[in-house]
Short mmCIF file of C-alpha atoms in Angstrom, two decimals:
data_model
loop_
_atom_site.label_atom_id
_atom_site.label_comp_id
_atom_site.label_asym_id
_atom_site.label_seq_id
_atom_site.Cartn_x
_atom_site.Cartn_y
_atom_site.Cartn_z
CA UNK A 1 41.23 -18.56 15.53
CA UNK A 2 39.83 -21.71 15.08
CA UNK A 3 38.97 -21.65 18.86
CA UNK A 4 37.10 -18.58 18.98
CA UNK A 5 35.08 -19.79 15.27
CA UNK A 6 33.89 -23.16 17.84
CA UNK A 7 32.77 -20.82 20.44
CA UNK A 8 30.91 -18.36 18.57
CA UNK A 9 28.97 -21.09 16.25
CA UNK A 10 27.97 -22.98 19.66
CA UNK A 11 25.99 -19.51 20.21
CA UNK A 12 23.82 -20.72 17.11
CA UNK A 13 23.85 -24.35 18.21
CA UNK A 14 20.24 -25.62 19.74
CA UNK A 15 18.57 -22.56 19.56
CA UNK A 16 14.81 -22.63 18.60
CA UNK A 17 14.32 -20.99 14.99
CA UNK A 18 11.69 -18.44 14.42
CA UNK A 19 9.86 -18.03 11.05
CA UNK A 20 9.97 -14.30 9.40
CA UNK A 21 7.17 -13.57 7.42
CA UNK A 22 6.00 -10.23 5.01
CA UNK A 23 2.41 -9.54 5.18
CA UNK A 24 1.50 -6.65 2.16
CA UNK A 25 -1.09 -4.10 2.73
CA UNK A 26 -1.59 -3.13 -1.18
CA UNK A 27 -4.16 -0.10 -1.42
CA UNK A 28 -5.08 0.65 -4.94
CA UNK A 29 -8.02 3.45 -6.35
CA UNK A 30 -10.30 2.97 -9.12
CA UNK A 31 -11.63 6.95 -9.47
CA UNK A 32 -14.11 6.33 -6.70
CA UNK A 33 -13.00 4.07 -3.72
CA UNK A 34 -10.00 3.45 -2.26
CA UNK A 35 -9.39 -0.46 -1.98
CA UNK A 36 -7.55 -3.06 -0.07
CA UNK A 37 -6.24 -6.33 -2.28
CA UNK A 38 -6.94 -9.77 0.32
CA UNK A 39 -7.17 -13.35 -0.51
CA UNK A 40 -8.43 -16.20 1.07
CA UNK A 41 -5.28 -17.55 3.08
CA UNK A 42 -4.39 -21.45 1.00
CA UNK A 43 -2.94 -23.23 4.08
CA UNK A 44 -3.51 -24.74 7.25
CA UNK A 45 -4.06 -23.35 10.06
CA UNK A 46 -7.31 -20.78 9.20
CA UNK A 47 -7.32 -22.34 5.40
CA UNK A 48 -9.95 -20.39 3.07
CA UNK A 49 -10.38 -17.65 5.44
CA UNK A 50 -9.82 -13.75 4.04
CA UNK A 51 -5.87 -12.54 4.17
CA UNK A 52 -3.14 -9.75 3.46
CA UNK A 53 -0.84 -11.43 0.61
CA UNK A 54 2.03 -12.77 2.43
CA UNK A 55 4.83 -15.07 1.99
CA UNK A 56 7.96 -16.22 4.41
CA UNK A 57 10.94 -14.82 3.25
CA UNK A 58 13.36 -16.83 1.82
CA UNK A 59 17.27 -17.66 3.01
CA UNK A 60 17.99 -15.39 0.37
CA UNK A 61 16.52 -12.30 -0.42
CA UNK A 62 15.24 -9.46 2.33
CA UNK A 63 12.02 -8.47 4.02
CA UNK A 64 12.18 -5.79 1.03
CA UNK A 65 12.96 -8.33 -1.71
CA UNK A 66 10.43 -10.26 -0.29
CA UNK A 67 7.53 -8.02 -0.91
CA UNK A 68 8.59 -6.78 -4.42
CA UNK A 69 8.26 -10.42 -5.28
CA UNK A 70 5.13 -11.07 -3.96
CA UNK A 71 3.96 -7.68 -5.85
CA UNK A 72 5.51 -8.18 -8.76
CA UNK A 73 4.09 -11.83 -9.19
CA UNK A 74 0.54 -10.80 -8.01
CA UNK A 75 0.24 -7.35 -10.13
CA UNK A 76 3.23 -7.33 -12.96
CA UNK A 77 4.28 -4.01 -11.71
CA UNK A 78 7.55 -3.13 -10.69
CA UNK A 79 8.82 0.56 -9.31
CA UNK A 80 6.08 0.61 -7.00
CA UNK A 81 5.60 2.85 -4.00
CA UNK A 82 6.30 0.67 -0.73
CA UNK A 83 7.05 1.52 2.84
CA UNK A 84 7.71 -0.81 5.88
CA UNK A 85 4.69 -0.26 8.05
CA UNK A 86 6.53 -2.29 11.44
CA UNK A 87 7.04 -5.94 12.88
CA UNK A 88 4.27 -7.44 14.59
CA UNK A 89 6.07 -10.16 16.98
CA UNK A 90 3.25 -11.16 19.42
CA UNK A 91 4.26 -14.53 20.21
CA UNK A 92 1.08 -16.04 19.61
CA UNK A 93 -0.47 -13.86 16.41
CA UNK A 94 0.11 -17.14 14.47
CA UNK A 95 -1.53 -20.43 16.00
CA UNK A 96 0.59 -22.16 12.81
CA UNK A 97 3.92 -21.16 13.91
CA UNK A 98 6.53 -19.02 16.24
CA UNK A 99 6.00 -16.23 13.10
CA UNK A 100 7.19 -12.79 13.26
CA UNK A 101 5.84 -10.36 10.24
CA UNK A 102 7.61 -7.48 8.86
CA UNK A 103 4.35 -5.68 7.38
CA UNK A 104 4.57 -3.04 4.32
CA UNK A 105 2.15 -1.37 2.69
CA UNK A 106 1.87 -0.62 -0.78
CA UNK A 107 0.39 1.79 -3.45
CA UNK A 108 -1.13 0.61 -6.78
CA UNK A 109 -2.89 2.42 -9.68
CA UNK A 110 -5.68 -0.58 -10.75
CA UNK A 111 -5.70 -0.92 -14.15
CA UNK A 112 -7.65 -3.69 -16.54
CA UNK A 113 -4.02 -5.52 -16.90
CA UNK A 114 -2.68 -6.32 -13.64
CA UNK A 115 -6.69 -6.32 -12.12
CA UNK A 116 -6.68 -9.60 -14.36
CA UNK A 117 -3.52 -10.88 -13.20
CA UNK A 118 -4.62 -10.66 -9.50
CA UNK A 119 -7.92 -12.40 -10.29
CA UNK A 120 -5.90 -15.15 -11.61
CA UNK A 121 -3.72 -15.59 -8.77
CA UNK A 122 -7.33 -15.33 -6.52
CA UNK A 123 -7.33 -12.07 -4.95
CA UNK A 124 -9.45 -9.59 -4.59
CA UNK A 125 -10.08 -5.78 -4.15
CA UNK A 126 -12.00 -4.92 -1.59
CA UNK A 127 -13.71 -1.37 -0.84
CA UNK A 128 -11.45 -0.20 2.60
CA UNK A 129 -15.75 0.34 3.70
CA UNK A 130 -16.38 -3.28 3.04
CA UNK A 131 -13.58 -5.66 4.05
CA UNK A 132 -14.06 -8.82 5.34
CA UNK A 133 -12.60 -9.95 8.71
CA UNK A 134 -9.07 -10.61 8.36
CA UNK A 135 -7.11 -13.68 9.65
CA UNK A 136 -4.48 -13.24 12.70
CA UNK A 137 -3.62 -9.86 13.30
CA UNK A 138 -4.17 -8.41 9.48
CA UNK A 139 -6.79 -6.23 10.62
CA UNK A 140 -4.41 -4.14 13.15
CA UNK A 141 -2.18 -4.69 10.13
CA UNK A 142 -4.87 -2.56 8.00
CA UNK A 143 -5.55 0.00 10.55
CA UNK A 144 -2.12 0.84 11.08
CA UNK A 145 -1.45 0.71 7.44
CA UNK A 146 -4.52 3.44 6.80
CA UNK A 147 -3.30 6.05 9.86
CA UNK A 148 0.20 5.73 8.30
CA UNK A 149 -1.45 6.62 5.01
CA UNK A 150 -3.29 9.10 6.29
CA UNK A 151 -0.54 11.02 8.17
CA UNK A 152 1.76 10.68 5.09
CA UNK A 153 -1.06 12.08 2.90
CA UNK A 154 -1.03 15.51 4.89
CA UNK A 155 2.24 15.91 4.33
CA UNK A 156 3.53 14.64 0.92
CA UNK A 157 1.53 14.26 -2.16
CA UNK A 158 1.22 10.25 -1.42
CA UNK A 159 -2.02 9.77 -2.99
CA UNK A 160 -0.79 10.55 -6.34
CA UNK A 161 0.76 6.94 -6.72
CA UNK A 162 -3.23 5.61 -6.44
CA UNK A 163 -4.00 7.97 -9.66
CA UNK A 164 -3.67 7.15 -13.36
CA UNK A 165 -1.22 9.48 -15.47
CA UNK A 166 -4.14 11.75 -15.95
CA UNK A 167 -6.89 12.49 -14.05
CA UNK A 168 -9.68 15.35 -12.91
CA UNK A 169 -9.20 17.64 -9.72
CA UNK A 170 -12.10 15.70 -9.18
CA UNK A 171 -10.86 12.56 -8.55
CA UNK A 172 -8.04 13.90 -6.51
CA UNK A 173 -10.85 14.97 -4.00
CA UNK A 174 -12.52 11.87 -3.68
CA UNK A 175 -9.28 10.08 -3.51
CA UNK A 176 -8.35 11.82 -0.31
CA UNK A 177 -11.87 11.87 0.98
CA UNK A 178 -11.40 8.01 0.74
CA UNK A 179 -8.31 8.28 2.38
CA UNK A 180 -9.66 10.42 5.40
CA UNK A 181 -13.12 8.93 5.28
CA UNK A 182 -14.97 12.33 5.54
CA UNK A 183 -16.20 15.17 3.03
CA UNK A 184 -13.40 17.72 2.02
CA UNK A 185 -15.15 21.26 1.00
CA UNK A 186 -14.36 21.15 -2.54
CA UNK A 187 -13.40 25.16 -2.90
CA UNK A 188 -10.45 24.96 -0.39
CA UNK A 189 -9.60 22.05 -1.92
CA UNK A 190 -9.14 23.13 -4.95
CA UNK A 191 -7.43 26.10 -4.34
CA UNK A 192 -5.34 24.33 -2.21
CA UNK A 193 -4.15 21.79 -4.28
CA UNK A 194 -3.45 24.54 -7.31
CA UNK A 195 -1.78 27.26 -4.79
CA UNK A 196 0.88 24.36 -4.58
CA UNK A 197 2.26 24.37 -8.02
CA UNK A 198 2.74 20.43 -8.70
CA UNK A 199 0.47 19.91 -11.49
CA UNK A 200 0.17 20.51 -14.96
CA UNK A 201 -2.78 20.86 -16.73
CA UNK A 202 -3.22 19.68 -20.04
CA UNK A 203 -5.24 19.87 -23.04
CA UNK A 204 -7.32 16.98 -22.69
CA UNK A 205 -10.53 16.80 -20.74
CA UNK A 206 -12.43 13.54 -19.10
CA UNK A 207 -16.48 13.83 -20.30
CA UNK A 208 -17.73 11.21 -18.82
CA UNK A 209 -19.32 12.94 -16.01
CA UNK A 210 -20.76 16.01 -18.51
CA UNK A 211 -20.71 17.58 -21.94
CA UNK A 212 -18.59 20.21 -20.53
CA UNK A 213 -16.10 18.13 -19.43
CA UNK A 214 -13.28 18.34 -16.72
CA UNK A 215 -9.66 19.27 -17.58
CA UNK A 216 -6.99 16.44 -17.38
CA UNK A 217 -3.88 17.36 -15.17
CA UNK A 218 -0.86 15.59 -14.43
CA UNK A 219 1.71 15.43 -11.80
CA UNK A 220 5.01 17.32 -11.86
CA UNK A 221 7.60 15.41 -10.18
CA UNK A 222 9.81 17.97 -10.34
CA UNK A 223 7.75 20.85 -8.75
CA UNK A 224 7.20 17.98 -5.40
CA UNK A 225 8.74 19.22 -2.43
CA UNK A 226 7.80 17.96 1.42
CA UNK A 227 5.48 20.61 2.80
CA UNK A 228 1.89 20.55 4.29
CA UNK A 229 -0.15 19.17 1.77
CA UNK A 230 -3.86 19.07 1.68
CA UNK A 231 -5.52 18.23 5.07
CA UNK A 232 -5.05 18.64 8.89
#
């Protein structure tokens, strides 16, 4: 027994070690654009240059664990919607280091409490129209994040983790028409979205647009099923 432990450890004996890394995507909405959270990267090589959040994962947590760390300490939110996006292991994306990164992306509602705890931890939100160029291979990072989005979007009501509690049908439009980058026809859409049954309207309405005002709806979780959802 003790002859077959020898062999098998010699297996892990003088082999070169490979850093794992998590790079976040975190999209968040703020009623009109849909926005990408960056920072400027705080170590050598490609110091002070625009970044995805990212850490190394430690000896003891997971690629998952990893990321709700980085999210929790950046935003104070927990319960948030994440998804592994896939490994990027070119073997030189990262002049620093033999790196592989295990990229997820991330959906956040931006509100005025965790937008101040991500300015104090020097991050920013960027408009998905205005981002900087990206270290390493974060912008392929970004673009595959978005076409994932975008293919979950027409499928499941995804976008409704980027909304406050309440908001306007309104806003749902321009949400996906940030999402999809192009002009939905705001009839279809609407019937669309109310032919599915998921949300309940309430009493309240948003006037900040007009006197009239716009009703308030929320989501019903328990109405959500997988179908075709809004665009093709």
């Amino acid at each position: 027994m003790k002859f077959a432990k020898d062999q098998q450890n010699r297996w892990y004996e003088n082999k070169e070690k490979i850093l794992v890394a998590v790079d976040c995507i975190i999209f968040g909405f703020d009623n009109q654009t849909l926005k990408l959270l960056v920072f400027k990267r705080e170590i050598e090589p490609l110091k002070g240059l625009w970044s995805l959040i990212g850490s190394f994962v430690r000896p003891n947590e997971n690629a998952n664990q990893a990321v709700l760390r980085i999210l929790k300490d950046l935003t104070g939110l927990e319960n948030i919607f994440m998804e592994e996006l896939r490994a990027y292991t070119d073997v030189n994306r990262d002049p620093g280091a033999r790196c592989i990164s295990i990229a997820q992306y991330a959906l956040i509602r931006i509100d005025k409490e965790n937008e101040e705890l991500v300015n104090k931890h020097g991050a920013y939100w960027f408009s998905i129209d205005t981002l900087p160029k990206l270290v390493l291979d974060h912008d392929t990072m970004v673009q595959d994040a978005l076409e994932k989005l975008r293919d979950k979007a027409q499928r499941t009501p995804i976008g409704f983790e980027l909304l406050p509690k309440y908001f306007t049908i309104p806003q749902i439009q321009t949400l996906y028409e940030q999402i999809f980058q192009k002009e939905i026809d705001t009839r279809n859409f609407r019937k669309k979205l109310l032919s599915l049954n998921f949300l309940k309207k309430t009493d309240m309405k948003d006037k900040s647009s007009s006197k009239k005002g716009a009703y308030l709806y929320e989501f019903d979780y328990d109405k959500h099923h997988d179908q075709d959802f809004l665009i093709k």
